[in-house]
CSV table of C-alpha atoms in Angstrom, one decimal:
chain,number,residue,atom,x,y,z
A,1353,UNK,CA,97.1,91.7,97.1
A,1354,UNK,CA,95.5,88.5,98.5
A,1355,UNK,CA,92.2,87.5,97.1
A,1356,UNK,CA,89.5,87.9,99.1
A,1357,UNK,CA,87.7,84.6,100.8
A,1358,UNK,CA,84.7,84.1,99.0
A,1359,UNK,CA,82.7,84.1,102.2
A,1360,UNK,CA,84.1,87.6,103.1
A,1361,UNK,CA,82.8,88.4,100.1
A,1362,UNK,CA,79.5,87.1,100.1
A,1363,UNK,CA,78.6,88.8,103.7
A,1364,UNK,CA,80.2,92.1,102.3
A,1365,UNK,CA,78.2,91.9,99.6
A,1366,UNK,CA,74.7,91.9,101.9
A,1367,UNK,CA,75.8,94.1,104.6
A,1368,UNK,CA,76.4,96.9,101.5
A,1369,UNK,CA,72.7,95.9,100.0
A,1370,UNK,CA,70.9,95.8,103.8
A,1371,UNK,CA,73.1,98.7,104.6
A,1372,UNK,CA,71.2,101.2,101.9
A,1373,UNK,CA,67.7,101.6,102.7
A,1374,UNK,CA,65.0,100.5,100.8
A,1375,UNK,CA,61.7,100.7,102.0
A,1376,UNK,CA,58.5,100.6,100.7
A,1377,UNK,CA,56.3,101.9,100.9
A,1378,UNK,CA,57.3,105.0,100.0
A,1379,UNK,CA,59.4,103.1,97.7
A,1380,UNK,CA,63.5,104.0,97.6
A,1381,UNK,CA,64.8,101.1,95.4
A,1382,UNK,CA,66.7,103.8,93.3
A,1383,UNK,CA,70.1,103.7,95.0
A,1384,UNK,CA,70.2,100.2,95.6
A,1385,UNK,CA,69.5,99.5,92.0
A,1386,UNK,CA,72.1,102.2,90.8
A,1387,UNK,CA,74.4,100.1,93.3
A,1388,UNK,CA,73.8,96.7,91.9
A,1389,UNK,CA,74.2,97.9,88.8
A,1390,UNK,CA,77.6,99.5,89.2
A,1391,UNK,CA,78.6,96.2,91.0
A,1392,UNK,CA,78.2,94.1,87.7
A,1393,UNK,CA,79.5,97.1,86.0
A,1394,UNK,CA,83.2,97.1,87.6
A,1395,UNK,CA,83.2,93.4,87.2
A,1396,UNK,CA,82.6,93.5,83.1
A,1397,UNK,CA,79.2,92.4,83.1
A,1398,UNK,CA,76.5,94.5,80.8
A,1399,UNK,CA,74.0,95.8,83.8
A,1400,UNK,CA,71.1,98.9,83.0
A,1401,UNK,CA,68.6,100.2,85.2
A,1402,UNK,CA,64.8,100.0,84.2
A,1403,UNK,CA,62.9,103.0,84.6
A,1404,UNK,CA,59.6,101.1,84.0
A,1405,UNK,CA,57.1,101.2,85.8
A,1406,UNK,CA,58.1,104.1,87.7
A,1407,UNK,CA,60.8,106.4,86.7
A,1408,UNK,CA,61.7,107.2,89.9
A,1409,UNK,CA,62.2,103.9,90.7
A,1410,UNK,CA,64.5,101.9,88.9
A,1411,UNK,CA,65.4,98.7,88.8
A,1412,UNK,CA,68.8,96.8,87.6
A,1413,UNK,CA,68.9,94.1,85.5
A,1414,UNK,CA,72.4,92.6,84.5
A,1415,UNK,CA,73.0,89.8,81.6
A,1416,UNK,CA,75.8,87.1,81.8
A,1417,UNK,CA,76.3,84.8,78.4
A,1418,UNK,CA,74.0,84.6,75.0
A,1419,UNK,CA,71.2,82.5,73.9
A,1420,UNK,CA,69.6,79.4,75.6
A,1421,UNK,CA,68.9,78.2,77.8
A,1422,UNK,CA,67.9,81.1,79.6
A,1423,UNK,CA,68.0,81.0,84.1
A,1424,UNK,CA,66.6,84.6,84.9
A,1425,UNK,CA,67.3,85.0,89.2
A,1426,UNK,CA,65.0,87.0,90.6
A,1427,UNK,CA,65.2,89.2,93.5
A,1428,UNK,CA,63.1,92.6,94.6
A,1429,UNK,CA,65.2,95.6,96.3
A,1430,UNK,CA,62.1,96.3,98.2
A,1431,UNK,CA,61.8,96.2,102.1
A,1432,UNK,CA,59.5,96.7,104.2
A,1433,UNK,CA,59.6,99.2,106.9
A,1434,UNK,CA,61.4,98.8,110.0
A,1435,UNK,CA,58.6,100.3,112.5
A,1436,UNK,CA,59.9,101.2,115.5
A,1437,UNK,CA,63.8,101.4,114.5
A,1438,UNK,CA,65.2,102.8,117.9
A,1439,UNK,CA,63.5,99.5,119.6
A,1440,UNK,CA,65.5,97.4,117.7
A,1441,UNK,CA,68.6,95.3,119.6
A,1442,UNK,CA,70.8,96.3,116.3
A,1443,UNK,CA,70.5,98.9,113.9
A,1444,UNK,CA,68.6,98.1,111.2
A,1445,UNK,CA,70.3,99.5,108.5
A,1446,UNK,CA,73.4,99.2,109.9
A,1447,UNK,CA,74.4,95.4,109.5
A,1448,UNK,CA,75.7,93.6,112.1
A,1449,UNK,CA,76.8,89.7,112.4
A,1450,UNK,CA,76.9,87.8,115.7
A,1451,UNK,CA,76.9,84.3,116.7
A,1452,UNK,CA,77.0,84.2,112.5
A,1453,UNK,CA,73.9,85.5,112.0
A,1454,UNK,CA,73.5,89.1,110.3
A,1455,UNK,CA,71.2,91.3,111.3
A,1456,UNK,CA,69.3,94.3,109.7
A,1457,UNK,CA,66.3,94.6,107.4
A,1458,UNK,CA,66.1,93.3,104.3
A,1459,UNK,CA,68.9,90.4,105.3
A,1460,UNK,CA,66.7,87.5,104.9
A,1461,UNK,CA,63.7,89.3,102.7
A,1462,UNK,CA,65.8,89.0,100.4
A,1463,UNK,CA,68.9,91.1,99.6
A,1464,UNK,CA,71.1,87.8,100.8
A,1465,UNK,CA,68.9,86.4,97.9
A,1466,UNK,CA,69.9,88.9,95.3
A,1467,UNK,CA,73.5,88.4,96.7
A,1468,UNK,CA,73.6,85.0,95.8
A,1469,UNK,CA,71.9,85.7,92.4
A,1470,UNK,CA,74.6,88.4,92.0
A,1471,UNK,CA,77.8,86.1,92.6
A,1472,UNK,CA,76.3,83.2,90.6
A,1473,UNK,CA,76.1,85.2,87.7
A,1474,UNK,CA,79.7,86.7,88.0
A,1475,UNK,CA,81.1,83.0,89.0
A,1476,UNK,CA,79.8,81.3,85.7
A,1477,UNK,CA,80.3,84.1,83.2
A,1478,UNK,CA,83.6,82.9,82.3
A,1479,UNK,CA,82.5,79.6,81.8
A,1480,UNK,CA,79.7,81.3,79.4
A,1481,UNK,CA,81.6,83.8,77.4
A,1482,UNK,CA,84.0,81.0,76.7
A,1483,UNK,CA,81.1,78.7,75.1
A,1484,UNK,CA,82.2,76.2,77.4
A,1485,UNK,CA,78.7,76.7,79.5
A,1486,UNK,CA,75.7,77.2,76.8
A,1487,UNK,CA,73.1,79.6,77.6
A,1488,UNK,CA,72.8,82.7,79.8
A,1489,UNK,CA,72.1,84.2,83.1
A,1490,UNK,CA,69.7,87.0,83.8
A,1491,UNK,CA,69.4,88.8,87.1
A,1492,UNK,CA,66.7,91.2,88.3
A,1493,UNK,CA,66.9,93.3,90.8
A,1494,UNK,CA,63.4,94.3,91.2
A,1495,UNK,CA,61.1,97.1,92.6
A,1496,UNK,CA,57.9,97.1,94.4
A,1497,UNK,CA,57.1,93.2,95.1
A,1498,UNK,CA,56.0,94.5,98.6
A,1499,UNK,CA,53.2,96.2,97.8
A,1500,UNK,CA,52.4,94.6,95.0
A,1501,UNK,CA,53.9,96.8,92.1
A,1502,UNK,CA,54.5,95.4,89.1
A,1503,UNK,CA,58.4,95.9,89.0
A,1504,UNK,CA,59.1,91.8,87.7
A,1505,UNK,CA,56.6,91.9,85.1
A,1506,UNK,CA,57.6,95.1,83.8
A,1507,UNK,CA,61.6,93.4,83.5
A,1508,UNK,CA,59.8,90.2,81.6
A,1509,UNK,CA,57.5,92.1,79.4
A,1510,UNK,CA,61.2,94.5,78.7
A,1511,UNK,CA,62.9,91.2,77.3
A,1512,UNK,CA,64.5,89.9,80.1
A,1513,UNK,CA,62.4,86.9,80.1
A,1514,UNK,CA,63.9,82.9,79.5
A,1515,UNK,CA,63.3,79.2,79.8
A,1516,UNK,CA,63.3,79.2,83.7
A,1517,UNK,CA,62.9,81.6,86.7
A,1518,UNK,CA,63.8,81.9,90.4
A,1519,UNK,CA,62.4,83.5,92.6
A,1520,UNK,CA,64.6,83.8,95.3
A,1521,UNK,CA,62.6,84.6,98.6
A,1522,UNK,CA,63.6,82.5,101.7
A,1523,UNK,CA,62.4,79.2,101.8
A,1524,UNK,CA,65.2,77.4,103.8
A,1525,UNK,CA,66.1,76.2,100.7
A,1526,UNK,CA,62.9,74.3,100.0
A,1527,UNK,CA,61.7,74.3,96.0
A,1528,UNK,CA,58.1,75.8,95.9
A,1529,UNK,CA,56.5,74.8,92.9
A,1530,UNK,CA,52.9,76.8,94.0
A,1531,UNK,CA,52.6,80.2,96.1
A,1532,UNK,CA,49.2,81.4,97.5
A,1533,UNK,CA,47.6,84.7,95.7
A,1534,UNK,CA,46.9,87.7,97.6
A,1535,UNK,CA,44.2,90.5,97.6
A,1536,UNK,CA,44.1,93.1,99.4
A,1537,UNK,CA,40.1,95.0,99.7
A,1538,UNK,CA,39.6,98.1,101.3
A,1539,UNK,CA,36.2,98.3,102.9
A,1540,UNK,CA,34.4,101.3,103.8
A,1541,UNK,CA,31.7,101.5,106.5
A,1542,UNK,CA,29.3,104.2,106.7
A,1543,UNK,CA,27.8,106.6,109.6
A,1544,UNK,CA,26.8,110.1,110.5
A,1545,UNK,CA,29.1,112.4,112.8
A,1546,UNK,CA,27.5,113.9,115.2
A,1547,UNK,CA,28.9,115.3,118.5
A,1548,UNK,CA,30.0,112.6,121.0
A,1549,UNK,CA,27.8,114.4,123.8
A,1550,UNK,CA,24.7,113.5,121.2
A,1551,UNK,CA,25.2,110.1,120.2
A,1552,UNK,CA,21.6,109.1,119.4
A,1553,UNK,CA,21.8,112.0,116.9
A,1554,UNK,CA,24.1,110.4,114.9
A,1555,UNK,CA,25.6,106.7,113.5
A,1556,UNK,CA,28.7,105.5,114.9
A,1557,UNK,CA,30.4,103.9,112.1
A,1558,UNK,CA,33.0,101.9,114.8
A,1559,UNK,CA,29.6,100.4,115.9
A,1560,UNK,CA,28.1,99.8,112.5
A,1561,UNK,CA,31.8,98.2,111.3
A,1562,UNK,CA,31.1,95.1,114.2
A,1563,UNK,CA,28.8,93.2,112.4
A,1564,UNK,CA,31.4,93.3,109.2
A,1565,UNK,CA,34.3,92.3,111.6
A,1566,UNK,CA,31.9,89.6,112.8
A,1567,UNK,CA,30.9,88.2,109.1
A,1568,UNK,CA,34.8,88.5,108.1
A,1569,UNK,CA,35.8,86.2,111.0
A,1570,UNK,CA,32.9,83.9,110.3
A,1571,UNK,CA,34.0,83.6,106.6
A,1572,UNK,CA,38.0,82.8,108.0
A,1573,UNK,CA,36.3,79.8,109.6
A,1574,UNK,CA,35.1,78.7,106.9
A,1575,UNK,CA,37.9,79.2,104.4
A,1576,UNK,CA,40.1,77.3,106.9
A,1577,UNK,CA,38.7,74.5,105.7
A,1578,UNK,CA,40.1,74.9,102.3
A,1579,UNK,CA,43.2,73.4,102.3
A,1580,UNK,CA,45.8,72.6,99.4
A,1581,UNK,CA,48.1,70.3,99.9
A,1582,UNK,CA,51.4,72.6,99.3
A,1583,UNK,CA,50.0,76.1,100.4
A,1584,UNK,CA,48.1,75.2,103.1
A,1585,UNK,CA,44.5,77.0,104.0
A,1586,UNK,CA,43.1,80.1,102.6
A,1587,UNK,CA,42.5,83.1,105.2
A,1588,UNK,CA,40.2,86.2,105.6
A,1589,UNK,CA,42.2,88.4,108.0
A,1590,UNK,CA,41.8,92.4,109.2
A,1591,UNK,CA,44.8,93.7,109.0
A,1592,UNK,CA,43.8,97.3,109.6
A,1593,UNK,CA,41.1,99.0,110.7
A,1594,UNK,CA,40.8,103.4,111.2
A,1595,UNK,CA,37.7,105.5,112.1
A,1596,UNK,CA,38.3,109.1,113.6
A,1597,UNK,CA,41.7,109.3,113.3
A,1598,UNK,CA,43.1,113.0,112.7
A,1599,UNK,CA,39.2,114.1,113.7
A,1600,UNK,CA,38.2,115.5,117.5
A,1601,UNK,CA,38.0,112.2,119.6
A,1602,UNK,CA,34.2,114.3,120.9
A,1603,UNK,CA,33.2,113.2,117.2
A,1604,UNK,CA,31.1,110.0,116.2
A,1605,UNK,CA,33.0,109.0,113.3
A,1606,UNK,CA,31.0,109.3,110.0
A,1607,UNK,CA,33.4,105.9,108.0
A,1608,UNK,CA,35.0,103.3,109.3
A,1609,UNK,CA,37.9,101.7,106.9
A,1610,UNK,CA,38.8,98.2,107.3
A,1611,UNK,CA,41.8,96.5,105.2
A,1612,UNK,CA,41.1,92.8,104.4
A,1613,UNK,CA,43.6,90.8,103.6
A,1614,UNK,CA,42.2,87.4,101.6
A,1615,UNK,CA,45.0,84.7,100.7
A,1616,UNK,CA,44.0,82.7,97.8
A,1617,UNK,CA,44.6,79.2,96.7
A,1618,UNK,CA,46.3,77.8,93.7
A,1619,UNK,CA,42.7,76.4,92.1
A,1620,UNK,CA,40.9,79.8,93.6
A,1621,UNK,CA,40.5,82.6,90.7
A,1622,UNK,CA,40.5,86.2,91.8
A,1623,UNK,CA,37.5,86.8,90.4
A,1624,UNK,CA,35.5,84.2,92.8
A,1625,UNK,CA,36.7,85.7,95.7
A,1626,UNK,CA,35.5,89.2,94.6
A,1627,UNK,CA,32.1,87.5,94.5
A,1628,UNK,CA,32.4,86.0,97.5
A,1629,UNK,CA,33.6,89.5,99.3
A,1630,UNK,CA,30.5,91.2,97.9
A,1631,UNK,CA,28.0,88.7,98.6
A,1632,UNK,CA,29.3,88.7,102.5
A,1633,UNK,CA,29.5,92.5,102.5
A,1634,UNK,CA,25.8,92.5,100.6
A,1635,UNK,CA,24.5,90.4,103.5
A,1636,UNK,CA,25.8,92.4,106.5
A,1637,UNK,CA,24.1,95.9,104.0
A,1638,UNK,CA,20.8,93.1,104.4
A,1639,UNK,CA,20.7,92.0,108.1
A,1640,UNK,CA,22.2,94.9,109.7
A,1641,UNK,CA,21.1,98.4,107.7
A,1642,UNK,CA,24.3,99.5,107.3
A,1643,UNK,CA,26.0,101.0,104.5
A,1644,UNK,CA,29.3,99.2,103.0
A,1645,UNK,CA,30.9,99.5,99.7
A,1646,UNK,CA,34.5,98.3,99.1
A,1647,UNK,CA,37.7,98.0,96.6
A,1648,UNK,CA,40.2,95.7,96.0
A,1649,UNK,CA,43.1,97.6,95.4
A,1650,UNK,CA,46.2,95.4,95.1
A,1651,UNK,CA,46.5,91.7,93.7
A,1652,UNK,CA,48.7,89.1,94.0
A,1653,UNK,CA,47.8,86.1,91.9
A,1654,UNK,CA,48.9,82.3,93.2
A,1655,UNK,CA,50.9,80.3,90.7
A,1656,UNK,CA,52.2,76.9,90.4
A,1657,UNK,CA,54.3,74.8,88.0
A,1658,UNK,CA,53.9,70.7,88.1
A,1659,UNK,CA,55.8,69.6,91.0
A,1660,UNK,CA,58.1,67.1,88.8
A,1661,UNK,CA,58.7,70.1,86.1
A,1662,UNK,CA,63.0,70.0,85.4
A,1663,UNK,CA,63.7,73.4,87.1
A,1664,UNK,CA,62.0,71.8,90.3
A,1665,UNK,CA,63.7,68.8,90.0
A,1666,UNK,CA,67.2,69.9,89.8
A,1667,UNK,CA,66.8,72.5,92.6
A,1668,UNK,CA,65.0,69.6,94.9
A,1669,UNK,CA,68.3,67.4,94.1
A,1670,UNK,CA,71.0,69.8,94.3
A,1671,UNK,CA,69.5,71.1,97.2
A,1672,UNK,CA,69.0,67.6,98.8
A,1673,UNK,CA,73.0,66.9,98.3
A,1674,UNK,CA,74.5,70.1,99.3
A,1675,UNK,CA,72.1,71.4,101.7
A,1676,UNK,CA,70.5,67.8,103.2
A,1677,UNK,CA,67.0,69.4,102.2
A,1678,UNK,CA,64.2,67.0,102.5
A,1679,UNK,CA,63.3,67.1,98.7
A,1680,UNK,CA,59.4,66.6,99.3
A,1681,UNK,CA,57.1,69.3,97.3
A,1682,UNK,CA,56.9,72.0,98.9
A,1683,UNK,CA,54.6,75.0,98.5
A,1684,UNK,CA,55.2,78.6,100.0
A,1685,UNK,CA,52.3,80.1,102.2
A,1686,UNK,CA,53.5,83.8,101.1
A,1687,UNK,CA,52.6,85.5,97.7
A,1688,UNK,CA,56.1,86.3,95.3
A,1689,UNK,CA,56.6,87.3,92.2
A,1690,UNK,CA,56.5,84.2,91.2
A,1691,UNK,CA,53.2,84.4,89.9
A,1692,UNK,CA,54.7,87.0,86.8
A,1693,UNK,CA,56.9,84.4,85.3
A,1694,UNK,CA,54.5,81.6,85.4
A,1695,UNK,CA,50.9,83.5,84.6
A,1696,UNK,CA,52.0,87.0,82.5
A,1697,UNK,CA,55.5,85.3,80.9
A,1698,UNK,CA,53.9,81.5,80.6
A,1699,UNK,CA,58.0,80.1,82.2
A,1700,UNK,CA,58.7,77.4,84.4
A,1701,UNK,CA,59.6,78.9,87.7
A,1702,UNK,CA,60.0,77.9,91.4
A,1703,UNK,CA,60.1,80.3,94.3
A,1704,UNK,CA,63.8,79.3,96.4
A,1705,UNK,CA,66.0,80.8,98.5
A,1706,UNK,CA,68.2,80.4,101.9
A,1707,UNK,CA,67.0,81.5,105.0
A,1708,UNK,CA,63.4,81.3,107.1
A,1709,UNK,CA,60.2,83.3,106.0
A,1710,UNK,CA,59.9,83.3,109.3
A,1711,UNK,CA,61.8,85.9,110.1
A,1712,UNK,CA,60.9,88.4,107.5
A,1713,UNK,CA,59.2,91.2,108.4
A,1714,UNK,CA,60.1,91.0,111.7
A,1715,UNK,CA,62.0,93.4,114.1
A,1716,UNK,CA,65.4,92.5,114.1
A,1717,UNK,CA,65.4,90.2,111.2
A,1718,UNK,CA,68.0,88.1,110.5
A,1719,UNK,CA,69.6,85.3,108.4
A,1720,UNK,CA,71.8,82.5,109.0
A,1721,UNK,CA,75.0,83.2,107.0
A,1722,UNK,CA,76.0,79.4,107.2
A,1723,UNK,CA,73.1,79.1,105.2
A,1724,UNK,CA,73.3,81.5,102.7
A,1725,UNK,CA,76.9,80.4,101.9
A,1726,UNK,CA,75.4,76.9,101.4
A,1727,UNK,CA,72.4,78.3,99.0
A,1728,UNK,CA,74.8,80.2,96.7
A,1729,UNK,CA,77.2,76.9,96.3
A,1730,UNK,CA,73.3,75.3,95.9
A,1731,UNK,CA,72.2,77.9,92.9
A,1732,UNK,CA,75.6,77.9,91.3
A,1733,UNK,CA,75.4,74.5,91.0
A,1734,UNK,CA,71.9,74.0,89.9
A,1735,UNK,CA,72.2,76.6,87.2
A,1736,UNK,CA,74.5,75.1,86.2
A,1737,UNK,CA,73.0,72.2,85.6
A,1738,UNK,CA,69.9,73.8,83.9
A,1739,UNK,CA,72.8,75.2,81.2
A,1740,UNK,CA,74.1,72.1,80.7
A,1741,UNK,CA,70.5,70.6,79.9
């Protein structure tokens, strides 16, 4: 039987990852992992699945090789969900290529990431079971990075840690050596209900939440004018915002909930933001006699490495001969997990991967498969490279 051409195999390889569906919340990793770790399984390569953090979640983490050095590639199983699914030009979860793009969620954020991460490891095992390659490869296939879960530090704080990490997101192949951090606050405002026909009888919490919507664009203005040179500005933006929903629509609404979502620099600490949330929020309670308390509820630290550490090095040069990437620092706008292997496991790590942030998230995502096919020949080599020392 002819052997199959590797880029068959590499778009085979998504479509059956994009093609089981993920998302999260409420959080369906499970088959995909079980399906990963089958993969390395047939081939001869020692897989498990993780039950940590969440039981009902696993993950799949497969080994390649002994000792060090150590490349772990990282990728979360984790989508997003795709809102809206019969609005949609193509199926989501059923993948489709034209004009050689594929489409479907998950493509580019990032299952053609752990794809790549997949057939890297199964291309140089041979190379390290022999001993002719020193070192080993480590691949995660993780849960939960969407929502902030703590699926990658669980697999690092299990063991399968190393020298350097790679966080495979979609950076068109750009090495970020610093990601922004992330927190997510939940802020209540207070009211009274009362009935709609007797409004002076009550407090309209959508009416007491204005002046907090006014202070939090007030304080985007002004953190737009923090900048870092790789990430970009920080931002304060409402990203939701609910009062009387499921209640009669004749009712004042007694709370108003608004979701602020703060992105946070490389030299900003999450703990000076959460003074800075409660002084705005204490001065809106001051000026305005309304009642607000809040939470932050989900984190997601910023990272960064030294922009002339090794791993970035050799990812900016292979990436700059195979792929004809610019290799200028780079930092991404978007919180990854990066931030686990640099802050909770103290490794070197960069955040790379084909294909455009851009386009995660969106309906009918995409990514370019010219591209991917380019990123895996791009890790392979680089890896190998890092092996070699």
């Amino acid at each position: 039987m002819a052997e199959t051409p590797p880029r068959e195999r590499l778009e085979r390889l998504i479509a059956e990852l994009v093609a089981i569906e993920t998302e999260n919340p409420p959080g369906n990793e499970g088959p995909c992992a079980r399906f990963v770790a089958d993969w390395f399984e047939e081939r001869g390569i020692d897989a498990s699945l993780v039950f940590e953090p969440d039981e009902d979640r696993p993950q799949a983490v497969a080994t390649v090789g002994d000792g060090d050095p150590t490349v772990v590639l990282n990728g979360h199983l984790d989508v997003v969900p795709a809102d809206e699914p019969g609005e949609w030009a193509h199926d989501p979860y059923d993948p489709t290529v034209e004009d050689g793009r594929m489409y479907g969620r998950g493509t580019v954020d990032m299952k053609a990431g752990i794809a790549i991460a997949m057939l890297t490891a199964e291309r140089l095992r041979d190379e390290l079971e022999s001993g002719s390659l020193d070192g080993s490869v480590v691949v995660h296939a993780a849960m939960g990075e969407e929502t902030g879960d703590p699926g990658t530090k669980s697999l690092l704080d299990a063991g399968y840690d190393g020298d350097y990490g790679v966080v495979l997101e979609p950076t068109g192949m750009r090495t970020a050596t610093s990601a922004k951090g992330l927190g997510w606050y939940e802020v209540t405002v207070g009211g009274e209900a009362s009935h709609a026909s007797r409004p002076d009888q009550g407090s309209n919490a959508v009416r007491n939440a204005e002046p907090v919507l006014d202070a939090i664009a007030e304080y985007d203005a002004e953190l737009r004018e923090r900048v870092d040179d790789l990430v970009g500005p920080a931002y304060a933006t409402v990203t939701a915002f609910e009062a009387g929903v499921g209640s009669n629509r004749g009712i004042l609404p007694g709370a108003a909930h608004i979701t602020l979502d703060r992105r946070v620099l490389p030299d900003e600490s999450i703990e000076a933001v959460d003074r800075e949330v409660a002084d705005l929020l204490a001065a809106v309670e001051r000026e305005h006699g309304v009642e607000v308390t809040w939470e932050r509820d989900t984190t997601y630290e910023s990272a960064a490495v030294p922009v002339d550490s090794p791993l970035a090095e050799t990812f900016r040069a292979h990436s700059a001969e195979i792929a004809g990437v610019a290799p200028d620092p780079y930092g991404i706008r978007a919180a990854t997990d990066v931030r686990n292997f640099v802050n909770d496991a103290g490794m070197e790590a960069v955040t790379w991967g084909p294909g455009s942030l851009a386009r995660a998230h969106t309906r009918d995502e995409f990514v370019e498969l010219d591209a991917v096919e380019t990123g895996l020949e791009v890790l392979e080599a680089a890896t190998r490279d890092l092996l070699n020392g």
